[in-house]
Steps between C-alpha positions, in 0.01 A plus 500: 500500500519813287861554598619146444312483168702798372823339622415175323428687179840673512685177569325316218668745262843438656507145649764426764658203676416477871670246725303343787739327743212317676417278206321228699260739677144449363416872504818576307422230243150642452636854461771384257242317288286816483809711425571290193133467396464879499805527271694704756825316438683189616465383861809320630437259788791390719503172683535126460348425161330179615342674798379791288343257252338303782341809658388628159340162419311496830367849424428411136728787388674472165870585498499578127673834442640504855872448554603278789862516623662291771776733625753230587452329161505815290771557238556838663559363851881499486512843338265641765713350777807677364310828466384476859855426614624814325229700674540362850862388529592822679241405763671167557270281290669179381406281203310250715281779639451646152378163375260465790364848433446439127304183575244719677233622257496858630876534445488330160204714395672819612806405293281430197356851524842656560635319192200612291384140453172615655348847507364496855446284810192431713536301822379485861189283505669254738800704614576755767584843361866462594532180296382689192689825557837356599582343159377812321715731710804273463471439125293772335583778749400866471444686174751772406449814709245321721582529869230283651285199415138510610163366393160612382149353508270587211144504636186507287182582695144501372434867579656697215492822708815386677844534347515482122168348397524269801872420464742581784876446522587439868855487635706377675300198609766229509871587524631787719377487863578859602622716209696817571431829321718412199351153466143623538555760228646234267204270566263782409683587177542136389132425561394815316719400207338154487152656510592730214646208306197273536213751489650780290347759734653761728573346841348682797705381794383529861752431774282373783504562874261520796523878458389737224725803455603537863177396671717297739860507620738203493850422364350260243300787353817698439641202310199495268514875444870489413451198272220679314720798418792275402280280280373800304858618455614157377206472260576842352866407455400178319240680289217294643173686460344427841359696794584417862324615817530408866462441775139390439258275683356221288149646480636842402704334227218295347163659581423821312239632744744476790785643293289804404449579870859440609712589195294673230815622316678164482545335158534161667261492797179314418644386164811299595572197284832415670473477882838454671504357852752625759620148595452131429257443789248748365564405136457126546196534725338767284539306176358182654202692640421633154533152354308305764230744613482710185511185280749668271692321228859513625806463277836493673742532655650656188865551587647845435860612450637171367705466184242263348122455551384268779214453747445330835138385519316432825463144624127573504489580129271308269568409136333819374722714725814321380395542137443872554839545666672310217328727247614813686859368515483420129383852409780644711746290300380642166692823558654467845768758420233769500455421869869456579737640235794266446327203665588151383824594327742340742509122517558331838867460581616735226708799604555668164252657265495232231698213349778635280736203527328193357620454139229571247458512121227672297377328183368753249406480132474719195125433488238269648502124426870490417567214745573664838322233699652217297843656558427543870400133530826393338711739705334382822576137414867574441535742792369240745811290436707770670237691703253243636265758650359704211239774531288641220295818467305669223452847651242622247270247338234549234353151463377357825278233647303490827664295774324510837337833413840646404611603150819310414689527170464179302879472447542493879271197520708322235835573669370399842357172374817410313752590770299505827674823596349532850438872451166666587304516173368847571854632548618338178229701323466825698329719237228375265401742225122482486299661216439827689842515670639776277191720532507474879873579507463807280216624720695451820869419470626259767851437367670478840248242620562286190877524542474391862277213397767380255798535736320343795383211283857451376621490862263217582579309179874538561486386864755216540548479123833477316381669183184672371383512139286803415288491185381810319174543311616601152742754353688751714230768467195290585327650805627854448146638514482411871871569566597134530671422172717189490804726505373678813410173674847359431645816654273469804617143554866584439521221242715456193321406180500236228296592191323226305424570132373306202759354265660690214774761467394851405152520650580344840818707537305818421233408755756399761677835463173691548431301816859533619469878477194498728676281755813716490288812550390345830858409587445126453772275353412267212743208525401321182247371250334165427358450150198272496297326227790473251446263208721193552678533166590863586649433843867520400452803274295693760735408780803635309360824359257595776787457746716737293220755466416497872866520600529826301228633732680383812274198556572128527294237322439252781328234294287411198189284546362309201140534394328165549127426484531308825590823678142615452422267789845407629598242755744591773773286347458667160521844661806406703682355201404794278630754748812305600720641219427852612626418845834361392646831391742682733267797530233286665692220668328439833823369653664838452214722612601706798250622756625853447459504123143367515376705793354845513766771471 
């Protein structure tokens, strides 16, 4: 319990979304309820909604805070079918087969994780291992640079003399029947990396055999010896601080008294916290012996080498075991790229690095509260006449609300409620600036991670969309302290910019020019300006002279919006009508927009 308590504590600080494909299984329902009650994140149950509710009612389990999704009735079903077709068409899969696959909870759940609509998957309570692994291998596939997928059991025994205060990472206990030297070395390194990730201690890896350092002779012993040397080499190359030794018998690996007699110089013998079995027979039998006879708490199989976190639990698991596995998967998801650099970047069915073709437009302003969101609402209304499928993203948000344990910018909630955009909320609001965000960034810069988060979120928002509106968070320089100014974000997204400013002539033109300079420094085109909050009796005057002043600076005035008290809490119709004049000018005529001119260069 000491181990799982530390895992729970970590996950409470960074809640995650875990999908459980077996939503009608009582043990899964109990684990999901506990997962939510402990504030670990959002459990997502897959299955027929009526059946899930019926089972939950019989067990007196509240579904409050738990998401229930019927795959075949989900808004994402058609999109997932098309994704699966892209993935498997080369293997001869037709649309009918893709639809049948996506109706199966394990396939639908795997696609949710691959599309970042869930952070991890836990399944297997009523399924054979193959039924869990097959969708994962077909949809999520291997992480970059990973050559093999395997599994690990995390065992917690009462006697703290064993392993790391009673915690042992055993592998492979569930996937590869007879690993070769290369595979065995990869299993050892991947398991060591997971142990380091979860315990923050140096892994001491023992590659097991029925022989200790040549006490017997057999071809299988040579395999273990070669895998030990290769694993140490791989770990050194990947800068993993871990020690490997083998071949070792189990008692020599775990019992200090025996290790002192057999291998007094070994840094691993007698102190191993990561025992690696030579094949699946010994791994599966050994782990079950520890669990059944040793009465250990067992958490697994935690799958290794995949592009996204997942686990295949035993059919004999109880609700506590499932909860523990879900917590481990959730902690993996917090910073999965530390385990597998580059993991999760490629969406299923996508062959290029990221979406550079979907037209997009970035709405900026000369300062905060100048009317970016109001302008975006009006633009979206008009754009939908010509581009029915609109996406929306606010890459960096500063005012957010909690939605299912996730921080979502409040403007995202407004846009989604008004237009029902069918975009994942978390992807529409990929970065939330919390009070201590800047301090953490200055202590440990993670710019590349943030950029990937933005581009990957844009990919998912833009999937099957005709046009994407991107909203900034203030003037062009906002966010510079953590290297994500509006100008830089527009550059990252490859978007052209409209600047919104408050009505007038001299002051707004001055402020627009300052902002334009920052955008131009990043190589971003500003296509025009919208002046907002103009007094009604000044509309004609401002329109004439502001247009002349902006034209001298190489900018078009795209529209002038009158200041009206009603716009403090506008209706959709008011917004649409207010923004309509700005969309009738040649510079912003949606009928003449070309895909080339509004795409990334």
